[in-house]
């Protein structure tokens, strides 16, 4: 293999290129990025950058000298617009054609948008800076979507003295992911900090002075942030023959598949937010939009591409964290689709607890709020070991807390 191309110059793409070099690959290595910036970290955008605590010079994932040491053909500020599998060629927006022997797709996601003009989104450093310029004491911010991104932005805006209205179509924010009772606990933190949280409402359009709800009501704001999820950046792959559906569909090794009957694509892998792969540890396909997973998957697929005869399935225990006010939320595992939640340490009322999640007869996830890392790490090990629920989570007692959302 003499030419490897990585499309996507963020955490997953950078991790892949570094791993290729560290594993001894000495051939041509091209890293393509749509943004003009060198690879940078995204989690601080909705926290330290939006709040003004950090300057943007703290965002780059590597120093320029470190990037130089990778001997990359670094192409920034140009998007990939097409893939020709037969010719093993990536087509760029400027008309350039980049040949490859091996390809790693790490093109990430883009924010969903709503009809109308003037709304902010929060994905890139430029997005964060544009929104930060609109946040000041006395300003009114409307946040559409009370997921983790919207919640973090709302918390930062309140800390800056803004009046914040948080709009969410679901009855309980995040209930689909963390369960109804835990979702209520996380929501209460916003109410306690003066956020106007409105649930069960649907936003139909962004207007000049705010947003319009389905019933015609205008919710006024000086700025609007739309945080209603993301779309995988796979449009440049739609007609190339690869299987695309809520991401680039991959097997347990991270290798992309053809559309139908979906044999292996041959030398094409995916990593990070754009990859939808089969995680054999949980027995389900998943697409994870978390920083830790992006880096780990970038490393894993680079090794599998480089040494196909010794490939290993990518079976991580996903991890994410969120900072809101003085509240640190951490989670391991796959919480979606759970059958039961039980508080195993602390209590919900004090927003200091550990909750375990059951799917079938297995422990599949754990979420902690306001707890030290040592309180949650052993649970990660149990999830990785495929621990049975009845062996790891005792029957709930008043000391352990009540079972939640049991079905």
XYZ file of C-alpha atoms in Angstrom:
407
model
C 0.000 0.000 0.000
C 1.671 3.184 -1.243
C -1.060 5.850 -0.986
C -3.524 6.341 1.843
C -6.075 9.156 1.910
C -7.937 10.302 5.024
C -10.958 12.531 4.360
C -11.835 14.580 7.421
C -9.300 16.665 9.345
C -10.701 16.447 12.854
C -10.130 14.154 15.854
C -10.848 10.877 14.051
C -8.870 11.766 10.932
C -5.891 13.026 12.894
C -5.873 9.929 15.113
C -5.897 7.760 11.986
C -2.949 9.545 10.377
C -0.887 9.470 13.567
C -1.597 5.777 14.035
C -0.602 4.955 10.473
C 2.768 6.624 10.962
C 3.242 5.128 14.421
C 2.522 1.660 13.026
C 5.245 2.050 10.439
C 3.421 3.197 7.318
C 5.920 5.209 5.267
C 3.994 5.836 2.046
C 2.156 8.914 0.816
C -0.463 10.115 3.329
C -3.041 12.758 2.401
C -5.313 14.426 4.959
C -8.222 16.403 3.491
C -10.326 18.872 5.497
C -13.250 21.041 4.452
C -12.478 23.706 7.058
C -9.436 25.948 6.604
C -8.252 25.172 10.132
C -5.819 22.463 11.157
C -7.424 19.700 13.274
C -8.887 21.150 16.479
C -10.931 19.989 19.457
C -14.704 20.450 19.339
C -16.014 19.798 22.902
C -14.666 23.161 24.189
C -16.707 25.037 21.576
C -19.929 24.804 23.581
C -18.118 25.339 26.871
C -14.828 27.264 27.178
C -14.914 28.981 23.768
C -18.560 30.020 23.998
C -18.043 31.337 27.512
C -14.896 33.237 26.550
C -12.754 31.354 29.083
C -10.449 30.137 26.310
C -8.986 31.780 23.269
C -9.034 29.814 20.057
C -5.290 29.204 20.180
C -5.982 26.481 22.767
C -8.113 24.454 20.345
C -5.571 22.849 17.958
C -5.093 19.155 18.664
C -1.428 19.297 17.664
C 1.246 21.930 17.210
C 2.224 22.744 13.645
C 5.623 21.130 14.223
C 3.909 17.887 15.218
C 1.824 17.947 12.036
C 4.942 18.610 10.014
C 6.516 15.540 11.574
C 3.769 13.340 10.119
C 4.899 14.223 6.581
C 1.330 14.812 5.419
C -0.017 16.032 2.147
C -2.331 18.352 4.089
C -5.176 19.831 2.069
C -7.343 22.185 4.096
C -10.255 24.370 3.041
C -11.429 21.997 0.329
C -14.277 19.492 0.572
C -14.500 16.024 -0.918
C -17.360 15.963 -3.419
C -17.165 12.472 -4.872
C -15.664 9.009 -4.624
C -14.879 6.748 -7.577
C -14.395 3.267 -6.176
C -13.411 1.625 -9.444
C -10.602 4.097 -9.982
C -9.823 4.435 -6.248
C -10.029 8.210 -6.493
C -11.399 10.961 -4.243
C -12.748 13.991 -6.104
C -12.397 17.406 -4.438
C -14.441 20.584 -4.785
C -11.621 22.336 -6.630
C -11.639 19.629 -9.293
C -8.558 17.835 -7.966
C -8.577 14.051 -8.108
C -6.652 12.277 -5.335
C -5.810 8.596 -5.934
C -5.564 6.119 -3.060
C -4.787 2.516 -2.255
C -6.488 2.790 1.124
C -9.149 5.275 2.252
C -10.454 6.345 5.656
C -13.657 8.411 5.722
C -13.865 10.710 8.753
C -16.092 13.503 7.446
C -18.140 13.873 10.620
C -21.567 15.506 10.753
C -23.244 18.831 10.136
C -26.029 20.456 12.194
C -29.660 20.040 11.278
C -31.316 23.347 10.499
C -34.803 24.808 10.614
C -36.608 26.891 7.981
C -35.855 30.589 8.118
C -32.754 32.734 8.305
C -30.597 34.058 11.082
C -30.305 31.074 13.403
C -26.979 30.008 14.835
C -25.703 26.438 14.910
C -22.771 25.125 16.901
C -20.379 22.754 15.182
C -17.297 24.696 14.098
C -15.037 27.245 15.759
C -16.508 29.920 13.488
C -20.007 28.938 14.669
C -18.944 29.280 18.302
C -17.335 32.676 17.789
C -20.356 34.007 15.904
C -22.707 32.962 18.705
C -20.365 34.224 21.425
C -20.526 37.687 19.896
C -24.305 37.683 20.484
C -24.169 36.725 24.170
C -24.065 39.511 26.754
C -25.891 40.470 29.953
C -29.500 41.325 29.231
C -29.568 39.654 25.819
C -32.246 37.020 25.137
C -31.170 33.666 23.710
C -33.631 31.094 22.399
C -32.219 27.571 22.268
C -34.153 25.073 20.165
C -33.392 21.554 21.380
C -32.634 20.533 24.973
C -30.149 17.764 24.220
C -26.646 17.902 25.643
C -25.405 20.507 23.145
C -28.367 22.813 23.648
C -28.200 22.336 27.414
C -24.502 23.231 27.542
C -25.052 26.370 25.473
C -27.993 27.383 27.653
C -25.872 26.976 30.790
C -23.067 29.091 29.343
C -25.482 31.817 28.241
C -27.029 31.996 31.713
C -23.549 32.294 33.178
C -22.953 35.291 30.903
C -26.105 36.998 32.137
C -28.401 36.205 29.215
C -32.089 35.446 29.552
C -32.506 31.951 28.093
C -35.557 30.162 26.737
C -34.970 26.457 26.099
C -37.494 24.790 23.786
C -37.908 21.027 23.512
C -40.539 18.963 21.645
C -40.325 15.969 23.999
C -42.199 15.992 27.329
C -38.926 15.334 29.181
C -35.579 16.361 27.662
C -33.172 13.460 27.016
C -35.651 10.859 28.279
C -35.121 8.752 25.162
C -31.441 8.420 26.039
C -31.116 8.571 29.826
C -34.610 7.735 31.058
C -37.443 9.953 32.223
C -36.437 10.417 35.864
C -32.789 11.176 35.097
C -33.952 13.515 32.330
C -36.086 15.387 34.858
C -33.139 15.747 37.224
C -30.938 17.215 34.481
C -33.755 19.549 33.410
C -34.296 20.807 36.952
C -30.766 22.217 36.984
C -31.784 24.653 34.232
C -34.933 25.684 36.049
C -32.919 26.266 39.209
C -30.617 28.602 37.259
C -33.434 30.686 35.835
C -33.810 29.150 32.365
C -37.328 29.225 30.940
C -37.702 25.582 29.901
C -40.690 24.799 27.704
C -41.309 21.191 26.739
C -43.810 19.634 24.355
C -43.476 22.517 21.891
C -42.554 22.339 18.215
C -40.626 25.074 16.440
C -41.594 25.429 12.778
C -39.392 28.318 11.660
C -36.802 30.873 12.664
C -37.948 34.468 12.295
C -36.225 37.818 12.448
C -37.121 38.270 16.111
C -37.072 34.721 17.426
C -38.831 31.487 16.494
C -42.362 30.561 15.465
C -44.090 27.641 17.178
C -46.519 25.215 15.549
C -49.470 26.978 17.211
C -48.374 30.303 15.732
C -46.830 31.780 18.878
C -43.690 33.877 18.447
C -41.001 33.228 21.042
C -38.847 36.328 20.981
C -35.074 36.390 21.223
C -32.092 38.500 20.245
C -30.345 35.339 19.051
C -31.464 31.806 18.236
C -29.402 28.638 18.536
C -30.729 25.571 16.748
C -29.452 22.375 18.392
C -31.772 19.704 17.023
C -29.276 17.036 16.063
C -26.895 16.342 13.226
C -26.715 14.776 9.779
C -23.760 12.572 8.765
C -21.662 14.071 5.988
C -22.235 11.287 3.478
C -23.794 13.203 0.572
C -20.520 13.005 -1.344
C -20.764 9.193 -1.139
C -24.400 8.718 -2.148
C -23.817 7.679 -5.762
C -20.523 5.856 -5.364
C -21.966 2.444 -4.463
C -21.218 2.347 -0.736
C -23.985 1.562 1.752
C -25.216 4.809 3.316
C -27.951 5.122 5.929
C -27.629 7.409 8.948
C -23.911 7.328 8.310
C -21.514 5.237 6.254
C -22.441 1.652 7.072
C -19.529 -0.506 8.195
C -18.886 -3.944 9.631
C -17.426 -4.715 13.043
C -13.944 -3.819 11.785
C -14.989 -0.388 10.533
C -14.767 -1.403 6.868
C -17.379 0.153 4.610
C -19.841 -1.990 2.682
C -21.350 -1.788 -0.791
C -25.003 -0.857 -1.117
C -26.471 -4.309 -1.824
C -25.933 -7.124 -1.005
C -23.301 -5.226 0.976
C -20.060 -7.127 0.540
C -16.896 -5.491 1.872
C -15.949 -2.387 -0.085
C -12.271 -3.232 -0.107
C -9.809 -0.787 1.398
C -12.396 1.777 2.546
C -12.894 2.329 6.280
C -14.735 4.947 8.332
C -14.230 6.519 11.747
C -15.838 9.072 14.017
C -19.271 10.682 13.843
C -19.901 9.622 10.238
C -19.347 5.882 10.818
C -22.247 3.554 11.536
C -20.634 0.277 12.494
C -21.605 -2.955 14.202
C -20.435 -2.970 17.814
C -20.285 -6.654 18.727
C -19.979 -5.863 22.439
C -23.585 -4.637 22.464
C -24.811 -6.588 19.448
C -26.181 -3.537 17.630
C -25.079 -1.114 14.908
C -24.347 2.322 16.310
C -23.126 5.750 15.322
C -21.510 7.669 18.180
C -20.998 11.445 18.161
C -18.529 11.668 21.024
C -14.973 12.938 21.083
C -13.453 9.877 22.781
C -15.006 7.471 20.301
C -13.723 9.501 17.338
C -10.100 9.201 18.419
C -10.359 5.533 19.424
C -12.090 4.560 16.195
C -9.602 6.502 14.096
C -6.780 4.489 15.646
C -8.631 1.180 15.307
C -9.507 1.481 11.621
C -6.004 2.713 10.756
C -4.566 -0.512 12.182
C -7.187 -2.626 10.410
C -6.517 -0.909 7.080
C -2.792 -1.316 7.439
C -2.878 -4.988 8.524
C -6.040 -6.620 7.166
C -4.750 -10.094 8.021
C -4.737 -9.172 11.735
C -7.898 -7.082 11.942
C -9.674 -6.688 15.258
C -13.323 -5.770 15.808
C -13.863 -2.305 17.201
C -15.839 -2.970 20.392
C -15.515 0.063 22.676
C -17.541 0.995 25.703
C -18.620 4.470 24.517
C -17.933 7.372 26.877
C -19.187 10.926 26.963
C -19.276 13.832 29.356
C -21.151 17.107 29.636
C -20.564 20.170 31.808
C -23.595 22.265 32.755
C -23.305 24.919 35.474
C -21.432 23.170 38.309
C -22.763 19.781 37.207
C -20.511 17.207 35.522
C -22.368 14.418 33.701
C -20.422 11.303 32.674
C -21.642 8.121 31.028
C -20.245 4.809 29.829
C -21.932 2.281 27.581
C -24.953 2.323 25.310
C -27.926 3.811 27.111
C -30.441 4.049 24.271
C -33.183 1.446 24.153
C -32.682 0.462 27.777
C -35.297 -1.548 29.654
C -34.593 -0.395 33.194
C -32.658 2.192 35.192
C -31.606 1.842 38.829
C -29.840 4.331 41.070
C -26.913 2.428 42.593
C -25.134 5.221 44.426
C -26.159 8.613 45.797
C -29.602 10.097 45.238
C -31.422 11.967 42.521
C -32.658 14.836 44.663
C -29.153 16.089 45.387
C -28.028 15.712 41.758
C -25.237 13.458 42.984
C -25.762 9.866 41.890
C -24.808 6.914 39.718
C -27.527 5.247 37.644
C -27.113 1.838 35.980
C -28.942 0.807 32.787
C -30.250 -2.640 31.849
C -30.977 -3.918 28.347
C -32.241 -7.478 28.322
C -30.377 -9.313 31.062
C -27.162 -7.277 30.779
C -25.691 -4.163 32.299
C -25.251 -1.945 29.239
C -24.688 1.545 30.600
C -24.009 3.772 33.564
C -24.439 7.506 34.064
C -23.049 9.621 36.892
C -23.873 13.166 37.938
C -21.722 15.066 40.395
C -19.622 12.027 41.259
C -15.840 11.535 41.154
C -14.395 9.395 38.336
C -13.605 6.544 40.725
C -17.320 6.116 41.371
C -18.027 5.199 37.752
C -14.894 3.482 36.433
C -15.637 0.032 37.922
C -18.975 0.077 36.129
C -17.213 0.579 32.817
C -15.220 -2.582 33.451
C -18.406 -4.489 34.211
C -20.007 -3.299 30.961
C -16.918 -4.351 28.995
C -17.073 -7.776 30.663
C -20.707 -8.238 29.537
C -21.795 -8.480 33.154
C -25.227 -9.853 33.918
C -27.611 -7.350 35.473
C -28.614 -9.506 38.453
C -24.955 -10.087 39.330
C -23.907 -6.439 39.311
C -26.994 -4.450 40.306
C -28.639 -5.542 43.571
C -32.358 -5.247 44.108
C -33.037 -1.606 44.839
C -33.184 -0.631 48.475
C -33.758 2.749 50.131
C -29.993 3.037 50.576
C -29.277 2.272 46.950
C -32.091 4.358 45.588
C -35.215 3.437 43.688
C -35.467 1.626 40.405
C -36.499 3.913 37.600
C -38.287 3.388 34.310
C -38.609 -0.348 34.817
C -40.583 -2.119 32.112
